[in-house]
Each structure stands twice: as structure tokens, then as C-alpha cells.
Coordinates of C-alpha atoms in Angstrom, one line a residue:
M1 CA 50.1 32.9 82.8
N2 CA 52.8 33.6 84.7
N3 CA 52.7 30.1 85.7
R4 CA 52.1 28.5 82.0
Q5 CA 55.6 29.8 81.3
E6 CA 57.4 28.5 83.9
Q7 CA 55.7 25.3 83.1
L8 CA 57.3 26.0 79.9
N9 CA 60.8 26.8 81.2
S10 CA 61.0 24.2 83.3
K11 CA 60.3 21.5 80.5
F12 CA 62.8 23.0 78.5
A13 CA 65.5 23.4 81.2
R14 CA 65.0 19.3 81.9
A15 CA 65.5 18.7 78.3
Q16 CA 68.3 20.6 77.7
I17 CA 69.8 18.8 81.1
S18 CA 69.0 15.1 79.6
S19 CA 70.3 16.0 76.1
N20 CA 73.6 17.2 77.6
Q21 CA 74.1 14.4 79.9
E22 CA 73.9 11.7 77.2
V23 CA 75.5 13.7 74.4
G24 CA 78.5 15.4 76.2
P25 CA 79.8 19.2 75.9
S26 CA 79.3 20.5 72.3
P27 CA 82.9 21.0 70.7
V28 CA 83.9 24.5 70.3
L29 CA 83.8 25.6 66.6
V30 CA 87.3 26.0 65.3
K31 CA 87.3 28.9 62.7
A32 CA 89.3 28.5 59.9
E33 CA 92.0 31.1 58.8
V34 CA 90.7 30.7 55.3
P35 CA 87.1 30.6 54.7
W36 CA 86.4 27.8 52.0
S37 CA 84.5 30.0 49.7
A38 CA 88.1 32.0 49.5
R39 CA 89.7 28.8 49.0
R40 CA 87.5 27.9 45.9
G41 CA 89.3 31.5 44.3
N42 CA 92.8 30.3 44.4
L43 CA 93.0 28.4 41.3
S44 CA 96.0 29.2 38.6
E45 CA 95.3 30.5 35.8
K46 CA 95.7 27.1 33.5
E47 CA 93.0 25.2 36.2
R48 CA 90.1 28.1 35.6
V49 CA 90.4 28.1 31.5
L50 CA 89.9 24.0 31.2
K51 CA 87.7 24.2 33.8
T52 CA 85.6 26.7 32.0
V53 CA 86.3 25.3 28.5
K54 CA 85.2 21.6 30.3
G55 CA 82.1 23.2 31.0
I56 CA 81.4 24.9 27.2
L57 CA 82.8 21.7 25.3
N58 CA 79.6 19.2 27.7
K59 CA 77.2 21.9 27.2
L60 CA 77.7 22.1 23.0
T61 CA 75.3 21.3 20.4
P62 CA 74.5 22.1 16.9
E63 CA 72.0 24.8 18.0
K64 CA 74.7 26.6 20.4
F65 CA 77.5 26.0 18.3
D66 CA 78.1 29.9 17.6
V67 CA 77.2 31.2 20.9
L68 CA 79.7 28.5 22.7
K69 CA 82.7 28.3 20.2
G70 CA 82.9 32.5 21.0
Q71 CA 82.7 32.0 24.9
L72 CA 85.3 28.9 24.2
I73 CA 87.7 31.6 22.2
D74 CA 87.3 34.1 24.7
S75 CA 88.2 31.9 27.7
G76 CA 91.9 32.7 28.3
I77 CA 93.7 30.4 26.2
T78 CA 96.9 32.6 26.7
T79 CA 100.1 30.4 27.1
P80 CA 101.3 26.9 25.2
D81 CA 100.4 24.8 27.8
I82 CA 97.1 25.7 28.6
L83 CA 96.7 25.5 24.5
K84 CA 97.6 21.6 25.1
G85 CA 95.1 21.3 28.3
V86 CA 92.7 22.0 25.8
I87 CA 93.2 20.2 22.8
S88 CA 93.4 17.4 24.8
L89 CA 90.2 18.1 26.3
L90 CA 88.9 18.3 23.0
F91 CA 90.0 15.3 21.7
D92 CA 89.2 12.7 24.2
K93 CA 85.6 15.0 24.1
A94 CA 85.4 13.9 20.3
V95 CA 86.7 10.3 19.9
L96 CA 84.1 9.1 23.2
E97 CA 81.3 11.0 20.9
P98 CA 82.0 9.5 17.9
T99 CA 78.4 11.1 16.6
F100 CA 79.6 14.8 17.6
C101 CA 83.0 14.5 15.6
P102 CA 81.3 16.5 12.5
M103 CA 80.3 19.2 14.9
Y104 CA 83.9 19.7 17.2
A105 CA 86.0 18.9 13.6
L106 CA 84.2 22.1 12.5
L107 CA 85.2 23.8 16.0
C108 CA 88.9 22.8 15.7
S109 CA 89.1 24.5 11.6
D110 CA 87.4 27.7 13.5
L111 CA 90.0 27.1 16.4
N112 CA 92.3 27.0 14.2
E113 CA 92.4 30.6 12.2
K114 CA 90.5 32.3 15.8
L115 CA 93.3 31.5 18.2
P116 CA 97.3 32.7 17.5
P117 CA 100.8 30.2 17.4
F118 CA 103.1 30.4 20.2
P119 CA 106.9 30.6 20.4
S120 CA 108.6 27.4 21.2
D121 CA 110.0 26.5 24.2
E122 CA 113.2 25.0 21.9
A123 CA 115.4 27.7 20.3
G124 CA 115.0 26.9 17.3
G125 CA 111.6 24.9 17.3
K126 CA 108.4 25.5 15.1
E127 CA 105.5 27.5 16.6
I128 CA 103.5 25.8 18.8
T129 CA 100.0 25.4 16.5
F130 CA 96.7 24.4 16.9
K131 CA 96.8 22.2 14.0
R132 CA 100.0 20.8 15.3
V133 CA 99.2 19.8 18.7
L134 CA 96.3 18.1 17.5
L135 CA 97.4 16.5 14.8
N136 CA 100.2 15.0 17.3
N137 CA 97.4 14.2 19.6
C138 CA 95.9 11.9 16.6
Q139 CA 99.0 10.6 15.7
E140 CA 100.2 9.5 19.5
A141 CA 96.7 8.2 19.8
F142 CA 96.5 5.8 17.0
E143 CA 100.4 4.2 17.3
G144 CA 99.8 4.0 20.4
A145 CA 96.9 1.8 20.5
D146 CA 98.7 -1.4 19.8
N147 CA 100.8 -0.6 23.0
L148 CA 97.6 -0.6 25.2
R149 CA 96.1 -3.4 23.7
G150 CA 99.5 -5.2 24.8
E151 CA 99.6 -4.3 28.4
I152 CA 95.5 -5.4 28.4
R153 CA 96.5 -8.7 26.7
Q154 CA 98.9 -9.4 29.8
M155 CA 95.8 -8.6 32.3
A156 CA 95.3 -12.7 32.4
A157 CA 94.7 -12.9 36.2
P158 CA 90.8 -13.9 36.8
E159 CA 90.1 -11.0 39.3
Q160 CA 91.6 -8.7 36.5
E161 CA 89.2 -9.8 34.3
M162 CA 86.5 -7.0 34.5
E163 CA 89.1 -4.7 34.4
H164 CA 90.5 -6.2 31.2
V165 CA 86.8 -6.1 29.6
E166 CA 86.6 -2.8 30.6
K167 CA 89.6 -1.4 29.2
E168 CA 89.5 -3.5 26.0
R169 CA 86.5 -1.8 25.2
M170 CA 87.7 1.9 26.0
V171 CA 90.5 1.4 23.7
K172 CA 88.1 -0.3 20.8
L173 CA 86.1 3.3 21.4
R174 CA 88.9 4.9 21.2
T175 CA 90.9 3.9 18.0
L176 CA 87.0 4.3 16.1
G177 CA 86.7 7.4 17.5
N178 CA 89.9 8.7 16.5
M179 CA 89.4 7.0 13.0
R180 CA 86.4 9.2 12.7
L181 CA 87.4 12.2 13.9
I182 CA 90.7 11.9 11.3
G183 CA 88.4 11.5 8.9
E184 CA 86.3 14.8 9.7
L185 CA 89.3 16.8 10.1
L186 CA 90.4 15.8 6.6
K187 CA 87.1 17.2 5.6
Q188 CA 87.9 20.5 6.7
K189 CA 91.6 20.3 5.2
I190 CA 92.9 20.2 8.3
V191 CA 94.7 16.7 7.9
P192 CA 96.9 16.6 4.8
E193 CA 95.4 14.1 2.3
K194 CA 99.6 12.0 2.5
I195 CA 98.8 11.2 6.2
V196 CA 95.4 9.4 5.5
H197 CA 97.1 7.1 2.8
H198 CA 99.7 6.3 5.4
I199 CA 97.5 5.5 7.8
V200 CA 95.6 2.9 6.0
Q201 CA 98.5 1.1 4.9
E202 CA 99.5 0.6 8.4
L203 CA 95.8 -1.0 8.8
L204 CA 96.4 -3.0 5.8
G205 CA 99.5 -3.9 6.9
P206 CA 102.9 -4.2 4.0
D207 CA 102.3 -8.0 3.5
D208 CA 99.0 -8.5 1.3
K209 CA 98.7 -12.5 1.8
T210 CA 98.9 -11.1 5.9
C211 CA 95.4 -10.7 7.4
P212 CA 95.8 -7.3 9.4
A213 CA 94.4 -7.6 13.3
E214 CA 90.4 -7.8 13.4
E215 CA 90.6 -4.3 15.3
N216 CA 92.5 -2.8 12.3
V217 CA 90.1 -4.2 10.0
E218 CA 87.1 -2.7 12.2
A219 CA 89.0 0.5 12.2
I220 CA 89.4 0.6 8.3
C221 CA 86.7 -0.3 8.0
Q222 CA 85.3 2.5 10.2
F223 CA 87.6 5.3 8.3
F224 CA 86.6 4.9 4.6
N225 CA 83.0 4.9 5.9
T226 CA 83.9 8.6 6.7
I227 CA 86.6 9.7 4.3
G228 CA 85.5 7.3 1.4
K229 CA 83.5 9.8 -1.0
Q230 CA 86.3 12.2 -0.1
L231 CA 89.6 9.9 -1.6
D232 CA 87.5 9.2 -4.7
E233 CA 86.2 12.9 -5.6
N234 CA 90.0 13.3 -6.4
P235 CA 91.1 11.2 -10.0
K236 CA 95.1 10.7 -8.1
S237 CA 93.6 9.6 -4.6
R238 CA 90.3 7.4 -6.7
R239 CA 93.2 5.0 -8.4
V240 CA 95.1 4.7 -5.2
N241 CA 91.4 3.9 -3.7
D242 CA 91.0 1.5 -5.7
I243 CA 94.4 -0.4 -4.7
Y244 CA 93.0 -0.6 -1.3
F245 CA 89.6 -1.8 -2.7
S246 CA 91.2 -4.8 -4.1
R247 CA 92.6 -5.5 -0.9
L248 CA 89.3 -5.0 0.8
K249 CA 87.6 -7.4 -1.5
E250 CA 90.2 -10.4 -0.8
L251 CA 89.5 -9.8 2.7
T252 CA 85.5 -11.3 2.2
T253 CA 86.8 -14.5 1.0
N254 CA 89.5 -14.6 3.9
P255 CA 88.5 -17.5 6.3
Q256 CA 91.2 -16.0 8.7
L257 CA 88.7 -13.4 9.5
A258 CA 85.6 -13.5 11.3
P259 CA 82.6 -13.9 9.7
R260 CA 81.2 -10.6 11.4
L261 CA 84.1 -8.5 9.8
R262 CA 84.1 -10.1 6.3
F263 CA 80.5 -8.6 6.4
M264 CA 81.5 -5.3 7.3
V265 CA 83.8 -5.6 4.5
R266 CA 81.6 -6.4 2.1
D267 CA 79.0 -3.5 3.5
V268 CA 81.8 -0.7 2.3
L269 CA 82.3 -2.0 -0.6
D270 CA 78.8 -2.2 -1.5
L271 CA 78.4 1.8 0.1
R272 CA 81.2 2.7 -2.7
T273 CA 79.6 1.1 -5.3
N274 CA 76.5 2.5 -4.7
K275 CA 78.3 6.1 -4.8
W276 CA 79.2 6.1 -1.1
V277 CA 75.1 6.8 -0.6
P278 CA 73.8 4.4 2.5
R279 CA 71.2 2.1 2.4
R280 CA 69.9 3.6 6.0
E281 CA 70.3 7.3 6.9
E282 CA 73.6 8.0 8.6
V283 CA 73.3 8.8 12.6
K284 CA 74.5 11.9 12.9
A285 CA 73.7 15.7 15.6
K286 CA 70.6 17.5 14.6
T287 CA 69.6 20.6 15.0
I288 CA 65.8 20.9 16.5
S289 CA 64.6 22.3 13.5
E290 CA 66.3 19.3 11.4
I291 CA 64.3 17.4 14.1
H292 CA 61.3 19.3 13.2
S293 CA 61.1 19.0 9.8
E294 CA 61.5 14.6 9.9
A295 CA 59.0 14.8 11.9
E296 CA 56.7 16.1 9.5
K297 CA 57.8 14.8 6.8
N298 CA 57.4 11.5 8.3
L299 CA 54.0 12.1 10.1
G300 CA 53.2 13.9 6.2
L301 CA 52.2 17.5 7.4
R302 CA 53.3 20.5 6.6
P303 CA 55.8 22.6 6.2
G304 CA 56.1 24.7 10.6
A305 CA 53.3 22.0 11.3
T306 CA 54.9 21.3 14.5
A307 CA 56.2 24.3 15.5
I308 CA 52.2 25.3 15.8
I309 CA 52.1 22.2 18.0
R310 CA 54.9 22.4 20.1
N311 CA 53.7 26.0 21.0
G312 CA 50.6 25.2 21.5
R313 CA 49.4 27.7 19.0
N314 CA 47.2 25.0 17.6
S315 CA 43.7 27.0 17.5
G316 CA 41.8 24.4 15.9
A317 CA 44.3 22.5 14.6
I318 CA 44.8 18.7 16.1
G319 CA 42.3 17.7 18.3
G320 CA 43.5 20.5 21.2
M321 CA 40.3 22.6 21.2
V322 CA 38.3 22.6 24.7
P323 CA 34.9 24.5 24.8
G324 CA 35.6 28.0 24.5
G325 CA 38.7 27.9 21.4
S326 CA 41.6 28.1 23.7
P327 CA 44.2 25.4 23.5
H328 CA 45.3 22.7 26.0
T329 CA 47.3 24.4 28.9
R330 CA 46.9 22.6 31.7
P331 CA 49.7 19.4 32.3
G332 CA 48.4 16.0 31.1
S333 CA 46.5 17.9 27.9
G334 CA 48.0 16.4 25.4
G335 CA 47.0 18.5 22.7
M336 CA 47.6 16.0 19.6
M337 CA 46.2 13.8 17.5
P338 CA 42.8 12.9 19.2
G339 CA 41.8 9.7 21.6
M340 CA 46.2 10.2 22.6
P341 CA 46.4 10.1 26.6
G342 CA 45.2 13.3 27.3
I343 CA 42.7 15.1 29.5
R344 CA 40.0 12.4 30.0
K345 CA 36.3 14.2 29.9
M346 CA 32.7 12.7 30.3
P347 CA 31.0 11.9 27.3
G348 CA 28.2 14.3 26.1
T349 CA 30.0 17.5 27.5
P350 CA 31.0 20.0 25.4
G351 CA 33.3 20.0 22.6
I352 CA 33.9 15.4 23.3
D353 CA 31.2 13.1 21.5
A354 CA 30.5 9.4 22.9
D355 CA 33.1 8.3 22.5
N356 CA 35.4 10.3 24.3
W357 CA 37.2 12.5 20.7
D358 CA 37.4 16.1 20.8
I359 CA 35.1 18.0 18.0
P360 CA 35.7 21.6 17.5
R361 CA 32.7 23.9 19.0
S362 CA 32.1 26.9 16.3
R363 CA 31.0 30.2 18.2
S364 CA 27.0 30.0 17.0
M365 CA 27.1 26.9 19.5
P366 CA 25.8 28.2 22.9
R367 CA 27.9 27.8 25.7
G368 CA 26.9 24.6 27.8
E369 CA 26.0 22.6 24.4
G370 CA 27.2 19.7 23.0
P371 CA 26.1 16.6 21.7
D372 CA 23.1 15.6 22.6
P373 CA 23.2 13.3 25.5
S374 CA 20.0 11.9 24.8
Q375 CA 20.6 10.3 21.9
P376 CA 21.4 6.7 22.1
A377 CA 25.0 6.4 21.7
G378 CA 25.1 3.8 18.6
R379 CA 24.0 6.5 16.7
M380 CA 27.2 8.6 18.1
Q381 CA 29.7 6.1 16.9
Q382 CA 31.0 7.5 13.7
P383 CA 33.4 5.5 11.1
L384 CA 36.8 5.9 11.5
I385 CA 37.5 8.2 9.0
S386 CA 35.7 10.8 10.1
K387 CA 36.5 10.8 13.8
T388 CA 40.1 12.6 11.8
S389 CA 37.9 15.0 10.8
S390 CA 38.8 17.7 13.8
I391 CA 42.8 17.9 12.0
N392 CA 43.1 20.9 10.3
S393 CA 44.0 20.9 6.3
K394 CA 46.7 22.7 6.8
L395 CA 48.9 21.2 8.5
L396 CA 48.4 18.4 6.3
P397 CA 49.8 17.8 2.3
H398 CA 48.6 18.7 -0.6
G399 CA 45.4 16.6 -1.9
S400 CA 44.8 14.8 1.5
D401 CA 41.9 17.1 2.4
D402 CA 39.1 14.6 0.9
M403 CA 40.8 11.7 2.8
V404 CA 40.7 13.3 6.3
T405 CA 37.2 15.3 5.9
G406 CA 35.6 11.7 4.6
K407 CA 34.3 13.3 1.4
S408 CA 34.7 10.6 -1.8
S409 CA 37.8 11.2 -4.1
H410 CA 37.5 12.9 -7.3
L411 CA 37.7 9.5 -9.2
L412 CA 34.5 8.8 -7.6
R413 CA 33.2 12.5 -8.3
S414 CA 33.8 12.1 -11.7
S415 CA 33.5 8.8 -13.1
G416 CA 28.8 9.4 -11.9
V417 CA 29.0 7.3 -8.7
P418 CA 27.0 9.1 -6.5
P419 CA 29.4 10.1 -3.4
T420 CA 29.2 9.3 0.0
T421 CA 28.6 11.3 3.1
S422 CA 29.7 10.7 6.6
P423 CA 29.1 12.9 9.6
S424 CA 31.5 15.3 10.8
F425 CA 31.7 17.6 13.1
E426 CA 33.9 19.9 11.5
P427 CA 32.0 23.4 10.2
S428 CA 32.3 23.2 5.9
T429 CA 33.8 25.0 4.1
P430 CA 32.0 28.1 3.5
K431 CA 30.7 28.9 -0.7
P432 CA 32.1 31.7 -2.3
V433 CA 29.8 34.7 -1.5
I434 CA 28.4 37.4 -4.8
F435 CA 28.2 40.9 -3.0
S436 CA 27.3 43.4 -4.9
S437 CA 28.9 47.0 -5.8
A438 CA 26.9 48.3 -2.9
A439 CA 28.2 45.9 -0.8
V440 CA 32.1 46.6 -1.9
N441 CA 32.1 50.1 -0.9
S442 CA 31.0 49.4 2.7
P443 CA 33.4 47.5 4.8
E444 CA 30.3 46.7 7.2
K445 CA 28.1 45.4 4.4
R446 CA 30.9 43.5 2.7
V447 CA 31.4 41.1 5.9
G448 CA 28.0 40.8 7.2
T449 CA 26.2 39.3 4.2
A450 CA 27.7 36.3 4.9
T451 CA 25.6 34.0 7.6
K452 CA 26.8 34.2 11.1
S453 CA 28.1 30.1 10.7
N454 CA 30.4 31.2 7.8
S455 CA 31.3 34.2 9.2
A456 CA 32.5 32.7 12.8
D457 CA 34.4 29.6 10.4
L458 CA 36.0 31.7 8.8
Q459 CA 37.4 33.6 11.9
R460 CA 38.4 30.8 13.2
K461 CA 40.8 30.0 10.5
T462 CA 41.6 33.1 10.1
K463 CA 43.0 33.6 13.3
S464 CA 44.4 29.7 12.8
L465 CA 46.7 30.4 9.8
L466 CA 47.9 34.1 11.3
E467 CA 48.8 32.5 14.5
E468 CA 50.6 30.2 12.2
Y469 CA 52.2 32.3 10.2
F470 CA 53.3 34.8 13.2
S471 CA 55.0 31.6 14.5
I472 CA 57.1 29.7 11.5
R473 CA 57.2 33.1 8.9
L474 CA 56.4 31.2 6.1
L475 CA 54.6 33.7 3.5
K476 CA 54.0 31.1 0.8
E477 CA 52.1 28.8 3.5
A478 CA 49.8 31.8 4.4
L479 CA 49.5 32.8 0.8
Q480 CA 47.6 29.1 0.4
C481 CA 46.2 29.3 3.1
I482 CA 44.1 32.2 2.7
E483 CA 43.5 31.4 -0.9
E484 CA 42.4 27.8 0.1
L485 CA 39.3 29.7 2.4
K486 CA 38.1 31.1 -1.2
A487 CA 36.3 34.3 0.4
P488 CA 37.9 37.7 -0.7
A489 CA 35.4 39.6 0.5
F490 CA 36.6 38.4 3.8
H491 CA 39.7 40.3 3.3
P492 CA 39.8 43.2 4.9
E493 CA 38.2 41.2 8.2
I494 CA 41.9 38.9 7.4
V495 CA 44.0 42.3 7.3
K496 CA 42.7 43.9 10.7
E497 CA 43.3 40.4 12.3
A498 CA 46.5 40.4 10.9
I499 CA 47.7 43.7 12.3
T500 CA 45.9 42.8 15.7
L501 CA 47.9 39.8 16.0
A502 CA 51.4 41.5 15.1
L503 CA 50.1 44.5 17.3
E504 CA 50.1 41.8 20.3
N505 CA 52.6 40.0 20.1
S506 CA 55.4 40.7 22.5
P507 CA 57.4 42.5 21.2
P508 CA 55.1 43.6 18.2
C509 CA 56.0 42.3 15.0
V510 CA 55.7 45.3 13.1
D511 CA 58.2 44.4 10.2
T512 CA 56.3 40.8 10.1
V513 CA 53.0 41.8 9.5
V514 CA 53.9 44.3 6.7
K515 CA 56.3 41.5 4.6
L516 CA 52.6 39.6 4.3
L517 CA 50.3 42.6 3.2
E518 CA 52.9 43.6 1.0
F519 CA 53.6 40.0 -0.7
L520 CA 50.2 39.7 -0.5
L521 CA 49.2 42.4 -2.0
N522 CA 52.0 41.6 -5.1
K523 CA 51.0 38.3 -5.4
N524 CA 47.3 40.3 -6.4
V525 CA 45.6 38.2 -3.5
F526 CA 44.7 41.7 -1.7
T527 CA 44.2 44.5 -3.3
A528 CA 45.1 48.1 -1.8
R529 CA 40.9 48.6 -0.9
D530 CA 41.6 45.4 1.4
I531 CA 44.3 46.3 2.9
A532 CA 43.3 49.8 3.4
T533 CA 39.5 48.5 4.3
G534 CA 41.5 46.6 7.1
S535 CA 43.1 49.5 8.7
V536 CA 40.7 51.9 9.2
L537 CA 38.4 48.8 10.5
Y538 CA 41.5 48.4 13.3
G539 CA 42.2 52.6 13.8
S540 CA 37.8 52.4 14.3
L541 CA 38.7 50.2 17.5
L542 CA 41.7 51.3 18.8
D543 CA 40.2 54.1 21.3
D544 CA 39.5 50.7 23.2
I545 CA 42.7 48.9 22.6
G546 CA 45.2 51.4 23.4
I547 CA 44.0 51.6 26.5
D548 CA 45.4 47.6 27.5
L549 CA 48.4 48.3 24.6
P550 CA 49.9 51.6 24.9
K551 CA 52.4 51.7 22.1
A552 CA 49.5 50.2 19.6
P553 CA 49.0 53.4 18.0
N554 CA 53.3 53.9 17.5
N555 CA 53.7 50.4 15.9
F556 CA 50.2 51.0 14.6
G557 CA 51.6 54.8 12.7
Q558 CA 54.9 52.2 11.5
V559 CA 52.6 49.4 9.8
L560 CA 50.7 52.5 8.4
G561 CA 54.1 54.1 7.6
K562 CA 55.8 51.1 5.6
V563 CA 52.4 49.7 4.4
V564 CA 52.9 53.6 2.5
V565 CA 56.3 53.4 1.2
A566 CA 55.7 49.2 -0.8
G567 CA 52.3 51.3 -1.5
G568 CA 49.5 49.6 0.0
M569 CA 47.9 52.7 0.5
D570 CA 47.9 56.7 0.6
F571 CA 48.0 59.4 3.0
T572 CA 44.2 59.3 2.4
V573 CA 43.4 56.3 4.3
I574 CA 45.2 57.5 7.0
K575 CA 43.3 60.8 6.8
D576 CA 39.5 58.1 7.0
I577 CA 41.7 55.9 10.1
L578 CA 43.0 59.7 12.1
T579 CA 39.0 60.3 11.6
K580 CA 37.8 57.0 12.6
I581 CA 40.1 57.5 16.5
G582 CA 38.8 60.2 19.4
N583 CA 41.6 60.6 21.2
E584 CA 44.3 62.8 20.3
Q585 CA 47.0 61.8 21.8
F586 CA 46.5 58.8 19.9
R587 CA 46.1 60.2 16.6
K588 CA 49.2 62.0 17.0
S589 CA 51.8 59.1 17.7
I590 CA 49.8 56.9 14.7
F591 CA 50.7 60.4 12.6
D592 CA 54.3 61.2 13.8
A593 CA 55.3 56.9 13.7
A594 CA 53.9 56.9 9.8
I595 CA 55.8 59.9 9.4
G596 CA 58.8 58.4 11.3
S597 CA 58.5 55.0 9.0
I598 CA 58.4 57.4 5.5
S599 CA 61.3 59.4 6.5
S600 CA 63.2 56.8 7.2
C601 CA 63.1 55.3 3.4
P602 CA 65.5 56.2 1.0
S603 CA 62.4 58.0 -1.3
G604 CA 60.6 59.0 1.4
Q605 CA 61.1 63.0 1.1
E606 CA 59.9 62.7 -2.4
L607 CA 57.0 60.6 -1.4
L608 CA 56.0 62.4 1.1
A609 CA 56.2 66.0 -1.5
T610 CA 54.0 64.0 -4.2
Q611 CA 51.6 63.4 -1.0
Q612 CA 51.7 66.6 0.7
I613 CA 48.0 68.2 0.2
D614 CA 46.9 64.7 2.0
V615 CA 49.8 64.7 4.8
Q616 CA 48.8 68.4 5.4
A617 CA 44.6 67.6 5.9
C618 CA 45.5 64.7 8.2
E619 CA 47.8 67.7 9.9
S620 CA 44.9 69.9 10.6
L621 CA 43.4 66.8 12.3
L622 CA 45.8 67.5 14.8
L623 CA 45.0 70.6 16.0

């Protein structure tokens, strides 16, 4: 062991000597008097504020507008010099991003109201305000554009060609951006209308017979695209506008103007003729919700469908189910329309047909079972219309269910022509089941009378529609989906499932599920008996649920209390629920939470007084 250690030490010593011979002695490390991290704190107050504001502007979007606007107001704009620097950053950002000019104009309007004025540096001078500094920047950019173009024209040397092109592009971009910003500031009532008329007259030129410069024509087209509608709304401005547009009409036949610009002017004239409704949708900044709504409209989906797809909560919705009923969560699984790139499975595996199309597997299908692998491939192929049957009809607009599921149209059915049926893997919609009065009185019999396949199908659809509701929270959409089930006998199970999903969420959706139950009760879709029976069903499971969700009893009590206030049940139901629960602590939590929810309501004490006997009966179960 010692010999081994000596060999290693000698090798290390030789390597160190050879390294020193090649490189030489290592330089002495000089310690700085002021560490680098400390030097970062030597920024002046103005530099610190401008750095903060620049970071805020880089992150500004319609989605984060309100939050970042508050941060910008509180960034420390305490001197006129800092104010001018902030406005300069904001102006440069706006003119270089004309698509976002409406958002920046709205920001300017809010800052103009929130930021205080500063005293003038000169004796007897006007106050320095946000609006005054911003308009000065717009005026300097407008008046200085001609001077910049003159300087660019003097760059005629061959080696300056690239610089000439780049500067010319930047001047054009800033000029058009400035026109767009001034127009949006007019809409926010920051720029007075007389300034707008002055700009238009400057761009058109004093002489009607002289053709304006090409850059001015392009600028005025941009200007009218932004504010033309605003000017036409005022009768006095409209008369002046008529003069401007008669001049523009003359430019469309002026041979001195390039064809591109003549057509640009014609587009503005057509826009006014069409009452300022553009032929193509204007490109503007949108929030995420607006983008999703537009996608739903283009795809023909119902409102909120993209939220389900995005959150991966489309249980059985759009071909996103893997065997076992859970949505795709692995990378590359797609979760989009059937047949799109995603997980590739071997034909014949559970949940996949021979053509590698996802099919929803009902709970009645045993695990490991799928389409018969021994069946010939030719018999597995279905018409294209049947392959879209895995699309959830709840995500599609009304009237498209038959087209998706491959059923014959109402026209064919009414004409007496035998309908053509195409095989589909989608479970059929259950037919309404007529129950006896004895079955209605017992929730177990009421649910159990349906066949196992229908029950599993209803359970799957119920979970899907409830997950959709808790994702998008559209009451009317939930109402429509529940009515489409056409299974009133299953309503108690829907109540139980709604409470289950609401209390499993983090944070629990107590108010959300109460709103749903109250809405369905008021619309006469659910009855008080449905809500009572579903609540008893959930209460009978609470001894097991409370082990995994310790706050479930308290949250369940809040739900019961709010439903009592809404008129959906009384304390006789709460008493039945408490008798189903064996854990004394759970019973006490439910009762206390229900009493607390009712007491917090203005009419709560009066409600408790009217049901005092039943309340005392519930209290006796806690002893």
C-alpha cells in the first residue's frame, strides 16, 4: 500500500515540474480594491430607473399590461431628467414596434394621469408634464425626418452603400411608426385634433399641383389608416377630411407617383368608401385568450375547447386517450387530432386500430384487449368519416354531431331513405331509461338500473364535461352538455362527481361547484332531490376520501352550507349525510363548516332559526 502511494506521489511531482517548466511560474493574483459585485451598485439613480424601465418595456404584452404598468409607475420617476429618459425609451420602443402602438398609447394615457408634473427649470416656465415631453418627442421626430433624409442622400460613396440602405430603412420605419403612434395618441385624447390637421397639411404640401414626396405619401396613408375613422366621426372634421381625400383622389392618377403608392392611396380611398371596415383583419397585438377564441372560431370548435386541449384535460375529447382512460402526458404524444404526429403504437394494441388511429376504450373492455389482431387488415379499415368519431362532440358546434359520428343527416332520415350506417368505435349515446317509483327513491337502484356499458359511458362523459367546466367555467356550456346526456336518472351521480372533482382541485373549487349546482337547480335541470342524493353519495365515501384529503370534510361542509342558502337542500339532508359518516371528527368539521357558511350570509341567522329542530338533530349526532 505504501509503495503504491509513493508511486502516485512521484508521478504527480513529475507532472507538476514539467508543467512549471513549460508554462513558467503562475502570475500572482491581484485582489481588486472594489469587488466587481460591489461596483454594480455604483449606478446613478437615473441609470437604475432607466434600466428597470427598459426591462419592463421589453416584457410588456397585452396579457401582462396591468401588472407591468404598475411596476413602471412605481419604478422611481422622481425628477424631470428621469421622466424625459423614460419617455425617450417608451417613444423609441413604440415607433419601432407599430403593431403594439395601441398598447403603448394606452400606457401613455395611464402614465399621463398617474405621474405628477415637475416644476420648470426656467423661472416662469411651464410645468414639465408627461404629455408635454411626449408631444415634443413626436414633433421632433416628425420635423427631423427631412433633415435625416438629406444627410442620407449625401452618403453616395460606394463603401457607404450598406450604411446608406440601413439608415434609410430605419428613417422610414421610425416615420411610419411615429405616424401610427400619433394616431393612437389621438384616440386616447392625448394629441389634440388641430395637430393632426397640421401634420396632414404638411405631408400633402401647400401646392395642390405639386406631387408630394413618396415618403410623405406613404406616411399619410399610414396616418389615415389609423385615424381616418376617428376624423369622420366628427361632422366638422369630416368636411375637412373631404378636402384631404379629394386631393388623395387626384394622386391616384398622377404619373409622377410610383404605381405602388398610387395603389396604396386607392386602398385608403376604398377603406373610407367601405366605412373604414378593412378587407383583411388588421394585425394587432392579442391576448392569449383572444388567440384561443380565434383558433376555436377557425377550427369550428365550441368556446373553451382549446383550453381543454391546452391543459391536457380532454379526457376522451380529441383522440388524447391512452389505454386506461388517462390523457397523453409524455413528450411527443401530441394529444391533438387523430392521425397527427405523436405516439406511434403497433396496430392491434389496446386503444389503436389497424391503421394506427386512436380509439377510446370503454371501461367494459378488459385491459390488454383491443381490436382482434387476427382480423384481416382490410376489414379493419373504415371510411374516412368514421375515423373522426373519436372527436368529442362537445368540442364541436351544434348540428355537427351527425357528420362526425357518421350518422345519416336529418334530411335523409325524414325522407324515408334507409340510413347508411358506418361502423364506429365510439360508444353509442345511451337511450333514456324509464325507472319505477321504487327505483327513484333509492339512489343505488336509480343508478344501478342502467346497463354496465351505459353506466361506464355516462361516467366517462360526466367526468369529461365536469373537467371542461372546471377548466373554462362556462355555466351555459355545462348546462348544454348535461342536457345532451339525456339521462335524468344519472343526475345524482353527476352531483357526486362534481363535488369530488371540485374538492380534489388545488385550491378547492367550492364556490365554482356551488354556482354550477345553483345554476342547474334554477334552470330546472337538477331537482333538490338530485342534489340531496348526490351529496349523500359523496358523504358515504368521505371516510375514505378524508384520509387522502384532510380538508375535504371542511370544504364539503362549506358546499353544503352554501347550497342550503341557495335553497337546494335543508338540514334533514345534512343529518342524513352525517349518519353516513363514521369518523366523529369529520362529522364535526362538516357541521361546523356548514353553520359557518350559513351564518356568514345576511339571512343566515333567520334561516337557521327556521330549521332549528333539524339543526339540533344534527348536533345530537356530534355528541
